[in-house]
Amino acid sequence: MRVKVLSRNPDDYVRETKLDLQRVPRNYDPALHPFEVAREYTRALNATKLERVFAKPFLSSLDGHRDGVNCMAKHPKSLSTVLSGACDGEVKIWNLTKRQCIRTIQAHEGFVRGMCARFCGTSFFTVGDDKTIKQWKMESPEYGEEEEEPIHTILGKTVYTGIDHHWKEPVFATCGHQVDIWDEQRTSPKCSLTWGFDSISSVKFNPIETYLLGSCASDRNIVLYDMRKSTPLKKVILNMRTNTLCWNPMEAFIFTAANEDYNLYTFDMRFLESPVMVHMDHVSAVLDVDYSPTGKEFVSASFDKSIRIFPVDKGHSREVYHTKRMQHVITVKWTSDNKYILCGSDEMNIRLWKANASEKLGVLAPREKAAMNYNQKLKEKFQFHPQIRRIAQHRHLPKSIFCQIKEQRIMREARRRKELNRRKHSKPGSVPLVPERKKHIVAVVK
C-alpha cells in the first residue's frame, strides 16, 4: 500500500526574525490573475506621476566668473575636476564634489576661445583672442614656486577660435583661418589643412579613430580631415552655418552637428548625402553639443536659454532644462560618469544638473533599488498608453519658448500645405517630393 504524506518545511514560510518580510507563495499562471494588467497599468500610471513630481534636475550653480562663460573642458582622469574659460580671459578650475573654485588663472587678454585637457590629465591648453596658444600645469603651484606661468606659449599669426587634443598622442589641433596640427615639442605647426578661405569655428578629434578630425566653418561647411594625409577628405554644405560638432564616443563614424537653423544633425561620415537623424526642438540657434559617455544620448545648448537632452535615434528631446535667471547657454558638457550635465551661460554662472531628472542621488537600499527597477519596467511596458504618454512627455516651458514653438509649428504646417497644393496643381513629377532629411543639405564635395 502507498501512502502519500503532506510535508511542509517551516523554513519555506516562517520568518527568521520579525523584521523579515513575510514569504508569500505565488502562482504565475496568468489564468489565475485576471486583473494583473489592470493593476500593473495603475502602478505604471502612479510611477509616471511620481517621476514627474520628483523631477528636480537642478543641483547647484558654480559662481565666481566675472564675465560670460565661453568654453569648458573635462579632466580626462578625474570626475570631480572641470575647467572653464570666460570672456575676460580668466580660466577657473572647479572641484565638483566641494562645488567650489580651487584655482584661478588670468590666461589671456580678451576671450578664452577654446580649451582642452591633455589625454594624461597633467596639463591643459587654452587659446584666446591675443593670438596665443598656452599650455598650463593642471596642479596648482606649490609653496615657494613662482606665480601662475604657462609651461609653453606659442604666438600665432591669426586669432585661434578653437583647440582640441589628440586622444592618445602628444598632438593637438587648432582652428582659425585654417586647421593646424601641432606637435607639443614644436613652436610651428607640423601641417596646415585648408579647404576654402573662411574662418573655422570648431575642430574635434574622433575619440575612436583618433587620426580623424572634423571642423565647422562659417561658410556653412562641415569638413572632415585625416591626419595621415595632407589634404581634407570631404565636406558637406548645409543651408545654414554649423557652430560646433561632437563625435559619438561609441560609434566611430557618427557625429552630431549643432546648427544655426535651430536643429541638430546626426551624420554618418561615410554617407554625408543625408543625415541619419534631424533633431528639432530648439527655437533658436544651437551653440554647443556634447555626447554622453554611453553614446546613446547627447545634450545641446541653445541661444533660447535652455538645454535639451536628445536620444541619438529620436527627432525630439526627452528633457528640457531651464531656469529664470539662465541666459543664452554658450557651452555644455556631459560628465564622464554619465550622471551630471554642466552648462555655462552668459550671466557668468556654471550650472550643475542631473542627467536623469528624477534620479535619486546617494546610496539606495536593495528594496528601493528593486522598486525603482520594477517601476522602470512598468513605465516601459505601458509607455504608449495615451494617459501615461501625456504625463511622461509634459514639460513646463518659459512663455517665450512656448509661444515660439507654437509659431514654428504653424509655419511648418503652412509650408507643408503650400507644397501639397503646388504638387496637386502641377504636372505630375514636376515638383519632386524631398524628404525632411535631405532638405537641409546643399551639397557634398569629395
PDB file of C-alpha atoms in Angstrom, residues 84-324:
ATOM      1  CA  SER A  84      36.066  76.786 -17.541  1.00  0.00           C
ATOM      2  CA  GLY A  85      37.156  79.816 -19.557  1.00  0.00           C
ATOM      3  CA  ALA A  86      35.404  83.195 -19.571  1.00  0.00           C
ATOM      4  CA  CYS A  87      35.092  86.175 -21.918  1.00  0.00           C
ATOM      5  CA  ASP A  88      37.517  88.250 -19.808  1.00  0.00           C
ATOM      6  CA  GLY A  89      40.413  85.801 -20.362  1.00  0.00           C
ATOM      7  CA  GLU A  90      40.057  84.132 -16.952  1.00  0.00           C
ATOM      8  CA  VAL A  91      40.344  80.332 -16.518  1.00  0.00           C
ATOM      9  CA  LYS A  92      38.970  78.602 -13.430  1.00  0.00           C
ATOM     10  CA  ILE A  93      39.437  75.006 -12.221  1.00  0.00           C
ATOM     11  CA  TRP A  94      36.488  73.676 -10.204  1.00  0.00           C
ATOM     12  CA  ASN A  95      36.078  70.843  -7.717  1.00  0.00           C
ATOM     13  CA  LEU A  96      32.558  69.472  -8.283  1.00  0.00           C
ATOM     14  CA  THR A  97      32.346  67.471  -5.038  1.00  0.00           C
ATOM     15  CA  LYS A  98      33.024  70.590  -2.960  1.00  0.00           C
ATOM     16  CA  ARG A  99      31.317  72.799  -5.572  1.00  0.00           C
ATOM     17  CA  GLN A 100      33.962  75.474  -5.320  1.00  0.00           C
ATOM     18  CA  CYS A 101      36.756  77.008  -7.398  1.00  0.00           C
ATOM     19  CA  ILE A 102      40.186  75.618  -6.499  1.00  0.00           C
ATOM     20  CA  ARG A 103      42.295  77.767  -8.821  1.00  0.00           C
ATOM     21  CA  THR A 104      42.026  80.902 -10.979  1.00  0.00           C
ATOM     22  CA  ILE A 105      44.394  81.902 -13.809  1.00  0.00           C
ATOM     23  CA  GLN A 106      44.385  85.110 -15.852  1.00  0.00           C
ATOM     24  CA  ALA A 107      45.244  83.248 -19.045  1.00  0.00           C
ATOM     25  CA  HIS A 108      44.561  85.647 -21.940  1.00  0.00           C
ATOM     26  CA  GLU A 109      43.751  89.216 -22.872  1.00  0.00           C
ATOM     27  CA  GLY A 110      40.249  89.107 -24.340  1.00  0.00           C
ATOM     28  CA  PHE A 111      38.101  85.993 -24.765  1.00  0.00           C
ATOM     29  CA  VAL A 112      39.247  82.464 -23.954  1.00  0.00           C
ATOM     30  CA  ARG A 113      38.129  80.949 -27.272  1.00  0.00           C
ATOM     31  CA  GLY A 114      38.838  77.295 -26.556  1.00  0.00           C
ATOM     32  CA  MET A 115      40.395  74.916 -24.062  1.00  0.00           C
ATOM     33  CA  CYS A 116      41.180  71.203 -23.814  1.00  0.00           C
ATOM     34  CA  ALA A 117      42.971  68.895 -21.362  1.00  0.00           C
ATOM     35  CA  ARG A 118      45.898  66.661 -22.339  1.00  0.00           C
ATOM     36  CA  PHE A 119      44.966  62.952 -22.566  1.00  0.00           C
ATOM     37  CA  CYS A 120      47.072  62.117 -19.448  1.00  0.00           C
ATOM     38  CA  GLY A 121      45.492  64.937 -17.384  1.00  0.00           C
ATOM     39  CA  THR A 122      48.791  66.559 -16.316  1.00  0.00           C
ATOM     40  CA  SER A 123      48.272  69.804 -18.250  1.00  0.00           C
ATOM     41  CA  PHE A 124      45.752  71.713 -20.354  1.00  0.00           C
ATOM     42  CA  PHE A 125      45.819  74.084 -23.340  1.00  0.00           C
ATOM     43  CA  THR A 126      43.993  77.371 -23.916  1.00  0.00           C
ATOM     44  CA  VAL A 127      43.646  79.659 -26.942  1.00  0.00           C
ATOM     45  CA  GLY A 128      42.477  83.273 -26.840  1.00  0.00           C
ATOM     46  CA  ASP A 129      41.886  86.497 -28.725  1.00  0.00           C
ATOM     47  CA  ASP A 130      45.513  87.549 -28.120  1.00  0.00           C
ATOM     48  CA  LYS A 131      46.647  85.071 -30.872  1.00  0.00           C
ATOM     49  CA  THR A 132      48.405  82.797 -28.364  1.00  0.00           C
ATOM     50  CA  ILE A 133      48.271  79.092 -27.504  1.00  0.00           C
ATOM     51  CA  LYS A 134      49.262  78.429 -23.883  1.00  0.00           C
ATOM     52  CA  GLN A 135      49.940  75.176 -22.049  1.00  0.00           C
ATOM     53  CA  TRP A 136      49.342  75.177 -18.266  1.00  0.00           C
ATOM     54  CA  LYS A 137      50.014  72.733 -15.450  1.00  0.00           C
ATOM     55  CA  MET A 138      46.893  71.070 -14.064  1.00  0.00           C
ATOM     56  CA  GLU A 139      48.261  71.159 -10.500  1.00  0.00           C
ATOM     57  CA  SER A 140      48.468  74.424  -8.538  1.00  0.00           C
ATOM     58  CA  PRO A 141      51.967  75.825  -7.955  1.00  0.00           C
ATOM     59  CA  GLU A 142      53.429  74.555  -4.669  1.00  0.00           C
ATOM     60  CA  TYR A 143      54.572  76.774  -1.802  1.00  0.00           C
ATOM     61  CA  GLY A 144      57.592  78.805  -2.839  1.00  0.00           C
ATOM     62  CA  GLU A 145      57.041  78.345  -6.582  1.00  0.00           C
ATOM     63  CA  GLU A 146      56.526  81.421  -8.737  1.00  0.00           C
ATOM     64  CA  GLU A 147      53.057  82.658  -9.675  1.00  0.00           C
ATOM     65  CA  GLU A 148      50.930  81.104 -12.390  1.00  0.00           C
ATOM     66  CA  GLU A 149      53.076  80.958 -15.530  1.00  0.00           C
ATOM     67  CA  PRO A 150      52.336  78.822 -18.606  1.00  0.00           C
ATOM     68  CA  ILE A 151      54.656  75.890 -19.410  1.00  0.00           C
ATOM     69  CA  HIS A 152      54.702  76.922 -23.115  1.00  0.00           C
ATOM     70  CA  THR A 153      53.385  79.894 -25.059  1.00  0.00           C
ATOM     71  CA  ILE A 154      53.076  79.898 -28.854  1.00  0.00           C
ATOM     72  CA  LEU A 155      52.371  83.193 -30.599  1.00  0.00           C
ATOM     73  CA  GLY A 156      50.438  82.682 -33.823  1.00  0.00           C
ATOM     74  CA  LYS A 157      49.727  84.880 -36.843  1.00  0.00           C
ATOM     75  CA  THR A 158      45.915  84.883 -36.536  1.00  0.00           C
ATOM     76  CA  VAL A 159      43.289  84.546 -33.818  1.00  0.00           C
ATOM     77  CA  TYR A 160      42.608  80.905 -32.877  1.00  0.00           C
ATOM     78  CA  THR A 161      38.912  80.085 -32.369  1.00  0.00           C
ATOM     79  CA  GLY A 162      39.157  76.503 -31.092  1.00  0.00           C
ATOM     80  CA  ILE A 163      41.504  73.765 -29.887  1.00  0.00           C
ATOM     81  CA  ASP A 164      41.291  70.019 -29.320  1.00  0.00           C
ATOM     82  CA  HIS A 165      43.865  67.453 -28.159  1.00  0.00           C
ATOM     83  CA  HIS A 166      44.577  64.047 -29.684  1.00  0.00           C
ATOM     84  CA  TRP A 167      43.210  61.190 -27.514  1.00  0.00           C
ATOM     85  CA  LYS A 168      46.463  59.172 -27.388  1.00  0.00           C
ATOM     86  CA  GLU A 169      49.439  61.145 -28.743  1.00  0.00           C
ATOM     87  CA  PRO A 170      51.161  64.454 -27.835  1.00  0.00           C
ATOM     88  CA  VAL A 171      49.451  66.217 -30.757  1.00  0.00           C
ATOM     89  CA  PHE A 172      46.783  68.921 -30.778  1.00  0.00           C
ATOM     90  CA  ALA A 173      44.793  70.785 -33.421  1.00  0.00           C
ATOM     91  CA  THR A 174      43.784  74.447 -33.543  1.00  0.00           C
ATOM     92  CA  CYS A 175      41.420  76.240 -35.873  1.00  0.00           C
ATOM     93  CA  GLY A 176      41.021  79.818 -37.011  1.00  0.00           C
ATOM     94  CA  HIS A 177      41.886  80.847 -40.535  1.00  0.00           C
ATOM     95  CA  GLN A 178      42.823  77.173 -41.176  1.00  0.00           C
ATOM     96  CA  VAL A 179      43.194  73.887 -39.269  1.00  0.00           C
ATOM     97  CA  ASP A 180      46.722  73.474 -37.866  1.00  0.00           C
ATOM     98  CA  ILE A 181      48.101  70.210 -36.450  1.00  0.00           C
ATOM     99  CA  TRP A 182      50.789  70.845 -33.804  1.00  0.00           C
ATOM    100  CA  ASP A 183      53.355  68.667 -32.099  1.00  0.00           C
ATOM    101  CA  GLU A 184      53.726  69.597 -28.407  1.00  0.00           C
ATOM    102  CA  GLN A 185      57.513  69.886 -28.755  1.00  0.00           C
ATOM    103  CA  ARG A 186      57.446  72.352 -31.673  1.00  0.00           C
ATOM    104  CA  THR A 187      56.501  76.028 -31.982  1.00  0.00           C
ATOM    105  CA  SER A 188      55.314  75.804 -35.576  1.00  0.00           C
ATOM    106  CA  PRO A 189      52.503  73.554 -36.907  1.00  0.00           C
ATOM    107  CA  LYS A 190      53.623  70.268 -38.446  1.00  0.00           C
ATOM    108  CA  CYS A 191      50.860  70.569 -41.058  1.00  0.00           C
ATOM    109  CA  SER A 192      48.120  73.020 -42.045  1.00  0.00           C
ATOM    110  CA  LEU A 193      44.876  71.904 -43.665  1.00  0.00           C
ATOM    111  CA  THR A 194      42.590  74.259 -45.552  1.00  0.00           C
ATOM    112  CA  TRP A 195      39.649  73.965 -47.960  1.00  0.00           C
ATOM    113  CA  GLY A 196      38.173  77.307 -48.957  1.00  0.00           C
ATOM    114  CA  PHE A 197      39.009  80.652 -47.349  1.00  0.00           C
ATOM    115  CA  ASP A 198      36.766  81.091 -44.383  1.00  0.00           C
ATOM    116  CA  SER A 199      37.127  81.193 -40.617  1.00  0.00           C
ATOM    117  CA  ILE A 200      36.748  77.838 -38.854  1.00  0.00           C
ATOM    118  CA  SER A 201      34.858  77.934 -35.561  1.00  0.00           C
ATOM    119  CA  SER A 202      35.489  74.486 -34.088  1.00  0.00           C
ATOM    120  CA  VAL A 203      37.703  71.420 -34.527  1.00  0.00           C
ATOM    121  CA  LYS A 204      37.268  67.998 -32.873  1.00  0.00           C
ATOM    122  CA  PHE A 205      39.314  64.769 -32.844  1.00  0.00           C
ATOM    123  CA  ASN A 206      37.482  61.473 -33.191  1.00  0.00           C
ATOM    124  CA  PRO A 207      37.815  59.531 -29.875  1.00  0.00           C
ATOM    125  CA  ILE A 208      37.859  56.092 -31.573  1.00  0.00           C
ATOM    126  CA  GLU A 209      39.500  56.559 -34.995  1.00  0.00           C
ATOM    127  CA  THR A 210      41.918  59.044 -33.426  1.00  0.00           C
ATOM    128  CA  TYR A 211      43.517  60.228 -36.679  1.00  0.00           C
ATOM    129  CA  LEU A 212      40.184  61.649 -37.939  1.00  0.00           C
ATOM    130  CA  LEU A 213      39.146  65.276 -37.342  1.00  0.00           C
ATOM    131  CA  GLY A 214      36.016  67.261 -38.050  1.00  0.00           C
ATOM    132  CA  SER A 215      35.695  71.042 -38.320  1.00  0.00           C
ATOM    133  CA  CYS A 216      32.924  73.604 -38.852  1.00  0.00           C
ATOM    134  CA  ALA A 217      33.478  76.729 -40.952  1.00  0.00           C
ATOM    135  CA  SER A 218      31.411  79.892 -41.222  1.00  0.00           C
ATOM    136  CA  ASP A 219      30.806  79.283 -44.968  1.00  0.00           C
ATOM    137  CA  ARG A 220      28.285  76.568 -43.865  1.00  0.00           C
ATOM    138  CA  ASN A 221      30.731  73.677 -44.338  1.00  0.00           C
ATOM    139  CA  ILE A 222      31.455  70.659 -42.161  1.00  0.00           C
ATOM    140  CA  VAL A 223      34.873  69.398 -43.287  1.00  0.00           C
ATOM    141  CA  LEU A 224      36.418  66.032 -42.382  1.00  0.00           C
ATOM    142  CA  TYR A 225      40.205  65.528 -42.314  1.00  0.00           C
ATOM    143  CA  ASP A 226      42.559  62.577 -41.973  1.00  0.00           C
ATOM    144  CA  MET A 227      45.718  63.462 -40.051  1.00  0.00           C
ATOM    145  CA  ARG A 228      47.738  60.909 -42.060  1.00  0.00           C
ATOM    146  CA  LYS A 229      47.003  62.756 -45.313  1.00  0.00           C
ATOM    147  CA  SER A 230      47.952  66.330 -46.152  1.00  0.00           C
ATOM    148  CA  THR A 231      44.564  67.114 -47.732  1.00  0.00           C
ATOM    149  CA  PRO A 232      40.982  67.152 -46.361  1.00  0.00           C
ATOM    150  CA  LEU A 233      38.761  64.103 -47.001  1.00  0.00           C
ATOM    151  CA  LYS A 234      35.324  65.543 -47.834  1.00  0.00           C
ATOM    152  CA  LYS A 235      32.873  68.198 -46.815  1.00  0.00           C
ATOM    153  CA  VAL A 236      29.123  68.661 -46.590  1.00  0.00           C
ATOM    154  CA  ILE A 237      27.492  72.070 -47.138  1.00  0.00           C
ATOM    155  CA  LEU A 238      24.313  72.807 -45.180  1.00  0.00           C
ATOM    156  CA  ASN A 239      21.718  75.575 -45.589  1.00  0.00           C
ATOM    157  CA  MET A 240      22.993  77.458 -42.558  1.00  0.00           C
ATOM    158  CA  ARG A 241      26.192  77.652 -40.526  1.00  0.00           C
ATOM    159  CA  THR A 242      27.194  74.887 -38.108  1.00  0.00           C
ATOM    160  CA  ASN A 243      28.507  76.174 -34.764  1.00  0.00           C
ATOM    161  CA  THR A 244      30.187  73.021 -33.470  1.00  0.00           C
ATOM    162  CA  LEU A 245      30.186  69.240 -33.757  1.00  0.00           C
ATOM    163  CA  CYS A 246      30.760  66.302 -31.424  1.00  0.00           C
ATOM    164  CA  TRP A 247      31.800  62.728 -32.238  1.00  0.00           C
ATOM    165  CA  ASN A 248      29.919  59.764 -30.772  1.00  0.00           C
ATOM    166  CA  PRO A 249      32.306  58.099 -28.251  1.00  0.00           C
ATOM    167  CA  MET A 250      30.907  54.628 -29.019  1.00  0.00           C
ATOM    168  CA  GLU A 251      30.341  54.643 -32.803  1.00  0.00           C
ATOM    169  CA  ALA A 252      33.396  55.738 -34.748  1.00  0.00           C
ATOM    170  CA  PHE A 253      31.681  57.218 -37.817  1.00  0.00           C
ATOM    171  CA  ILE A 254      28.774  59.057 -36.165  1.00  0.00           C
ATOM    172  CA  PHE A 255      28.888  62.748 -35.276  1.00  0.00           C
ATOM    173  CA  THR A 256      26.282  65.371 -34.380  1.00  0.00           C
ATOM    174  CA  ALA A 257      26.401  68.968 -35.626  1.00  0.00           C
ATOM    175  CA  ALA A 258      24.767  71.952 -33.876  1.00  0.00           C
ATOM    176  CA  ASN A 259      23.329  74.313 -36.472  1.00  0.00           C
ATOM    177  CA  GLU A 260      22.116  77.913 -36.676  1.00  0.00           C
ATOM    178  CA  ASP A 261      18.752  76.790 -38.126  1.00  0.00           C
ATOM    179  CA  TYR A 262      17.633  75.599 -34.625  1.00  0.00           C
ATOM    180  CA  ASN A 263      18.274  71.920 -35.499  1.00  0.00           C
ATOM    181  CA  LEU A 264      20.918  69.316 -34.762  1.00  0.00           C
ATOM    182  CA  TYR A 265      22.011  66.846 -37.438  1.00  0.00           C
ATOM    183  CA  THR A 266      23.444  63.406 -36.723  1.00  0.00           C
ATOM    184  CA  PHE A 267      25.599  62.252 -39.662  1.00  0.00           C
ATOM    185  CA  ASP A 268      27.325  59.034 -40.633  1.00  0.00           C
ATOM    186  CA  MET A 269      30.609  60.277 -42.097  1.00  0.00           C
ATOM    187  CA  ARG A 270      30.520  57.528 -44.750  1.00  0.00           C
ATOM    188  CA  PHE A 271      27.169  58.755 -46.169  1.00  0.00           C
ATOM    189  CA  LEU A 272      27.027  62.534 -45.903  1.00  0.00           C
ATOM    190  CA  GLU A 273      24.311  62.862 -48.594  1.00  0.00           C
ATOM    191  CA  SER A 274      21.633  62.871 -45.894  1.00  0.00           C
ATOM    192  CA  PRO A 275      21.788  62.969 -42.071  1.00  0.00           C
ATOM    193  CA  VAL A 276      20.912  59.853 -40.067  1.00  0.00           C
ATOM    194  CA  MET A 277      18.557  61.959 -37.918  1.00  0.00           C
ATOM    195  CA  VAL A 278      17.353  65.578 -37.697  1.00  0.00           C
ATOM    196  CA  HIS A 279      16.746  66.661 -34.080  1.00  0.00           C
ATOM    197  CA  MET A 280      14.328  69.580 -33.962  1.00  0.00           C
ATOM    198  CA  ASP A 281      13.032  71.113 -30.726  1.00  0.00           C
ATOM    199  CA  HIS A 282      15.064  74.257 -30.079  1.00  0.00           C
ATOM    200  CA  VAL A 283      13.610  77.637 -31.037  1.00  0.00           C
ATOM    201  CA  SER A 284      16.914  79.452 -31.565  1.00  0.00           C
ATOM    202  CA  ALA A 285      20.471  78.758 -32.778  1.00  0.00           C
ATOM    203  CA  VAL A 286      22.134  75.707 -31.195  1.00  0.00           C
ATOM    204  CA  LEU A 287      25.536  76.773 -29.839  1.00  0.00           C
ATOM    205  CA  ASP A 288      27.073  73.606 -28.366  1.00  0.00           C
ATOM    206  CA  VAL A 289      26.595  69.841 -28.182  1.00  0.00           C
ATOM    207  CA  ASP A 290      28.206  67.061 -26.118  1.00  0.00           C
ATOM    208  CA  TYR A 291      27.674  63.283 -26.054  1.00  0.00           C
ATOM    209  CA  SER A 292      27.056  61.126 -23.013  1.00  0.00           C
ATOM    210  CA  PRO A 293      29.817  58.523 -22.413  1.00  0.00           C
ATOM    211  CA  THR A 294      27.349  55.752 -23.392  1.00  0.00           C
ATOM    212  CA  GLY A 295      26.895  57.292 -26.850  1.00  0.00           C
ATOM    213  CA  LYS A 296      23.113  56.841 -26.639  1.00  0.00           C
ATOM    214  CA  GLU A 297      22.211  60.452 -25.837  1.00  0.00           C
ATOM    215  CA  PHE A 298      23.604  63.948 -26.222  1.00  0.00           C
ATOM    216  CA  VAL A 299      22.927  67.331 -24.644  1.00  0.00           C
ATOM    217  CA  SER A 300      22.616  70.569 -26.602  1.00  0.00           C
ATOM    218  CA  ALA A 301      22.915  74.209 -25.508  1.00  0.00           C
ATOM    219  CA  SER A 302      20.977  76.910 -27.290  1.00  0.00           C
ATOM    220  CA  PHE A 303      20.604  80.671 -27.646  1.00  0.00           C
ATOM    221  CA  ASP A 304      16.977  80.211 -26.481  1.00  0.00           C
ATOM    222  CA  LYS A 305      18.201  79.994 -22.813  1.00  0.00           C
ATOM    223  CA  SER A 306      17.585  76.250 -22.418  1.00  0.00           C
ATOM    224  CA  ILE A 307      19.446  72.957 -22.701  1.00  0.00           C
ATOM    225  CA  ARG A 308      17.861  69.784 -24.114  1.00  0.00           C
ATOM    226  CA  ILE A 309      18.718  66.087 -23.906  1.00  0.00           C
ATOM    227  CA  PHE A 310      18.132  64.098 -27.103  1.00  0.00           C
ATOM    228  CA  PRO A 311      18.284  60.331 -27.645  1.00  0.00           C
ATOM    229  CA  VAL A 312      20.522  59.711 -30.692  1.00  0.00           C
ATOM    230  CA  ASP A 313      17.781  57.855 -32.588  1.00  0.00           C
ATOM    231  CA  LYS A 314      14.890  60.258 -31.829  1.00  0.00           C
ATOM    232  CA  GLY A 315      13.998  63.536 -33.511  1.00  0.00           C
ATOM    233  CA  HIS A 316      12.652  65.176 -30.357  1.00  0.00           C
ATOM    234  CA  SER A 317      14.197  65.807 -26.957  1.00  0.00           C
ATOM    235  CA  ARG A 318      13.310  63.714 -23.917  1.00  0.00           C
ATOM    236  CA  GLU A 319      14.128  66.528 -21.465  1.00  0.00           C
ATOM    237  CA  VAL A 320      14.434  70.322 -21.380  1.00  0.00           C
ATOM    238  CA  TYR A 321      16.177  72.249 -18.560  1.00  0.00           C
ATOM    239  CA  HIS A 322      15.843  75.980 -17.896  1.00  0.00           C
ATOM    240  CA  THR A 323      15.807  78.460 -15.017  1.00  0.00           C
ATOM    241  CA  LYS A 324      14.504  82.027 -14.747  1.00  0.00           C
TER     242      LYS A 324
END
